[in-house]
């Protein structure tokens, strides 16, 4: 199993999660983060850090976000590692509780650390 970042992170990217991960498994896209499923040790430390409640243990992922298992896997290699907190996206507060952001996921790699 691994922990998964799901839709609520899109267009927010608060990055509080990255500072607590003991094994540096977050990777950064332009408007979303993913967790490297092969590196995550299932410690759960990142879950309470996320203001949008975007992170779930794979077994607890809501049905509507099951496809994020594949999405996290898919973008781990092309996106760089992020371990340092940075400013959230400018529109973060506006989109924190918005649904229907799936199509807004930008495949462009983020800058990383
Ligand atoms: Fe990192 Fe632990 Fe979160 Fe996995 S569950 S991404 S190891 S903080
Ligand atoms: Fe995204 Fe939440 Fe981390 S919004 S960047 S998963 S703190």
mmCIF file of C-alpha atoms and ligand atoms in Angstrom:
data_model
loop_
_atom_site.group_PDB
_atom_site.id
_atom_site.type_symbol
_atom_site.label_atom_id
_atom_site.label_comp_id
_atom_site.label_asym_id
_atom_site.label_seq_id
_atom_site.Cartn_x
_atom_site.Cartn_y
_atom_site.Cartn_z
ATOM 1 C CA UNK A 1 0.000 0.000 0.000
ATOM 2 C CA UNK A 2 1.002 3.634 -0.230
ATOM 3 C CA UNK A 3 -0.472 6.990 0.544
ATOM 4 C CA UNK A 4 -2.069 8.901 -2.318
ATOM 5 C CA UNK A 5 -2.578 12.572 -3.139
ATOM 6 C CA UNK A 6 -6.066 13.119 -4.591
ATOM 7 C CA UNK A 7 -8.014 15.884 -6.335
ATOM 8 C CA UNK A 8 -8.251 18.459 -3.487
ATOM 9 C CA UNK A 9 -4.544 19.330 -3.940
ATOM 10 C CA UNK A 10 -5.084 20.524 -7.535
ATOM 11 C CA UNK A 11 -4.744 24.321 -7.908
ATOM 12 C CA UNK A 12 -3.801 24.619 -4.220
ATOM 13 C CA UNK A 13 -0.428 22.980 -3.497
ATOM 14 C CA UNK A 14 -0.049 24.200 0.086
ATOM 15 C CA UNK A 15 3.104 21.995 0.466
ATOM 16 C CA UNK A 16 2.757 21.580 4.258
ATOM 17 C CA UNK A 17 2.861 17.848 3.567
ATOM 18 C CA UNK A 18 6.385 17.754 2.154
ATOM 19 C CA UNK A 19 8.190 18.949 5.273
ATOM 20 C CA UNK A 20 7.054 16.033 7.447
ATOM 21 C CA UNK A 21 7.783 13.149 5.080
ATOM 22 C CA UNK A 22 10.715 11.164 6.503
ATOM 23 C CA UNK A 23 11.583 9.590 3.154
ATOM 24 C CA UNK A 24 11.102 12.527 0.712
ATOM 25 C CA UNK A 25 8.474 10.916 -1.452
ATOM 26 C CA UNK A 26 6.619 13.983 -2.707
ATOM 27 C CA UNK A 27 7.108 15.010 -6.346
ATOM 28 C CA UNK A 28 5.990 18.376 -7.685
ATOM 29 C CA UNK A 29 3.907 19.198 -10.740
ATOM 30 C CA UNK A 30 2.836 22.680 -11.812
ATOM 31 C CA UNK A 31 -0.382 22.612 -9.756
ATOM 32 C CA UNK A 32 -0.398 19.255 -7.927
ATOM 33 C CA UNK A 33 1.867 16.927 -5.961
ATOM 34 C CA UNK A 34 2.128 13.145 -6.048
ATOM 35 C CA UNK A 35 3.585 10.576 -3.664
ATOM 36 C CA UNK A 36 6.101 8.038 -4.939
ATOM 37 C CA UNK A 37 4.336 4.749 -4.105
ATOM 38 C CA UNK A 38 7.598 2.810 -4.076
ATOM 39 C CA UNK A 39 9.194 5.112 -1.495
ATOM 40 C CA UNK A 40 6.261 5.835 0.853
ATOM 41 C CA UNK A 41 6.556 3.907 4.127
ATOM 42 C CA UNK A 42 2.900 4.406 5.100
ATOM 43 C CA UNK A 43 3.746 6.441 8.203
ATOM 44 C CA UNK A 44 0.680 8.689 7.858
ATOM 45 C CA UNK A 45 2.548 11.820 9.024
ATOM 46 C CA UNK A 46 1.471 13.867 5.991
ATOM 47 C CA UNK A 47 -2.280 13.343 6.392
ATOM 48 C CA UNK A 48 -3.019 15.870 9.164
ATOM 49 C CA UNK A 49 -0.759 18.483 7.548
ATOM 50 C CA UNK A 50 -2.863 19.010 4.429
ATOM 51 C CA UNK A 51 -5.347 21.912 4.686
ATOM 52 C CA UNK A 52 -7.401 20.528 1.785
ATOM 53 C CA UNK A 53 -7.584 16.926 3.084
ATOM 54 C CA UNK A 54 -6.072 15.650 -0.148
ATOM 55 C CA UNK A 55 -4.014 12.741 1.213
ATOM 56 C CA UNK A 56 -5.402 9.272 1.908
ATOM 57 C CA UNK A 57 -4.123 5.808 2.629
ATOM 58 C CA UNK A 58 -4.824 3.855 -0.556
ATOM 59 C CA UNK A 59 -7.432 1.709 1.218
ATOM 60 C CA UNK A 60 -9.285 4.812 2.443
ATOM 61 C CA UNK A 61 -9.436 6.627 -0.898
ATOM 62 C CA UNK A 62 -13.005 7.670 -1.713
ATOM 63 C CA UNK A 63 -14.363 5.730 -4.700
ATOM 64 C CA UNK A 64 -14.520 8.887 -6.861
ATOM 65 C CA UNK A 65 -10.747 9.329 -6.497
ATOM 66 C CA UNK A 66 -9.537 5.742 -7.036
ATOM 67 C CA UNK A 67 -7.908 6.784 -10.315
ATOM 68 C CA UNK A 68 -5.422 8.877 -8.319
ATOM 69 C CA UNK A 69 -3.550 5.660 -7.481
ATOM 70 C CA UNK A 70 -2.489 5.537 -11.137
ATOM 71 C CA UNK A 71 -1.970 9.290 -11.355
ATOM 72 C CA UNK A 72 0.472 9.255 -8.404
ATOM 73 C CA UNK A 73 2.349 6.365 -10.015
ATOM 74 C CA UNK A 74 2.368 8.008 -13.446
ATOM 75 C CA UNK A 75 3.861 11.365 -12.414
ATOM 76 C CA UNK A 76 6.415 10.199 -9.851
ATOM 77 C CA UNK A 77 9.188 9.694 -12.412
ATOM 78 C CA UNK A 78 8.681 12.793 -14.588
ATOM 79 C CA UNK A 79 8.199 15.255 -11.698
ATOM 80 C CA UNK A 80 11.056 16.413 -9.408
ATOM 81 C CA UNK A 81 11.232 15.762 -5.665
ATOM 82 C CA UNK A 82 10.044 18.512 -3.316
ATOM 83 C CA UNK A 83 11.032 18.569 0.369
ATOM 84 C CA UNK A 84 10.819 22.265 1.205
ATOM 85 C CA UNK A 85 7.627 24.195 1.844
ATOM 86 C CA UNK A 86 6.875 27.048 -0.550
ATOM 87 C CA UNK A 87 3.993 29.484 -0.986
ATOM 88 C CA UNK A 88 0.690 27.905 -1.957
ATOM 89 C CA UNK A 89 -0.647 28.728 -5.428
ATOM 90 C CA UNK A 90 -2.263 32.199 -5.586
ATOM 91 C CA UNK A 91 -5.715 30.683 -6.200
ATOM 92 C CA UNK A 92 -5.347 28.091 -3.407
ATOM 93 C CA UNK A 93 -7.872 29.487 -0.939
ATOM 94 C CA UNK A 94 -10.443 29.907 -3.695
ATOM 95 C CA UNK A 95 -10.126 26.277 -4.857
ATOM 96 C CA UNK A 96 -9.549 24.612 -1.477
ATOM 97 C CA UNK A 97 -13.000 23.040 -1.294
ATOM 98 C CA UNK A 98 -13.881 23.098 -5.012
ATOM 99 C CA UNK A 99 -14.752 19.804 -6.689
ATOM 100 C CA UNK A 100 -14.494 18.963 -10.382
ATOM 101 C CA UNK A 101 -10.812 19.951 -10.581
ATOM 102 C CA UNK A 102 -9.768 16.665 -12.199
ATOM 103 C CA UNK A 103 -9.458 18.159 -15.670
ATOM 104 C CA UNK A 104 -7.315 21.016 -14.349
ATOM 105 C CA UNK A 105 -4.428 18.732 -13.383
ATOM 106 C CA UNK A 106 -1.427 20.153 -15.224
ATOM 107 C CA UNK A 107 1.045 17.455 -16.386
ATOM 108 C CA UNK A 108 3.881 20.006 -16.582
ATOM 109 C CA UNK A 109 6.644 19.257 -14.054
ATOM 110 C CA UNK A 110 6.975 21.742 -11.197
ATOM 111 C CA UNK A 111 10.281 23.302 -10.186
ATOM 112 C CA UNK A 112 10.922 20.970 -7.217
ATOM 113 C CA UNK A 113 13.387 22.003 -4.496
HETATM 114 FE FE1 LIG B 1 5.764 10.366 3.385
HETATM 115 FE FE2 LIG B 1 4.642 9.049 5.419
HETATM 116 FE FE3 LIG B 1 3.126 10.559 3.827
HETATM 117 FE FE4 LIG B 1 4.185 8.284 2.896
HETATM 118 S S1 LIG B 1 2.641 8.482 4.504
HETATM 119 S S2 LIG B 1 4.119 10.263 1.830
HETATM 120 S S3 LIG B 1 6.135 8.229 3.981
HETATM 121 S S4 LIG B 1 4.760 11.291 5.193
HETATM 122 FE FE1 LIG B 2 -1.290 19.399 -1.811
HETATM 123 FE FE2 LIG B 2 -2.142 19.266 0.651
HETATM 124 FE FE3 LIG B 2 0.366 18.839 0.172
HETATM 125 S S1 LIG B 2 -2.783 20.757 -0.877
HETATM 126 S S2 LIG B 2 0.769 20.125 -1.569
HETATM 127 S S3 LIG B 2 -1.317 17.585 -0.547
HETATM 128 S S4 LIG B 2 -0.444 19.985 1.874
#
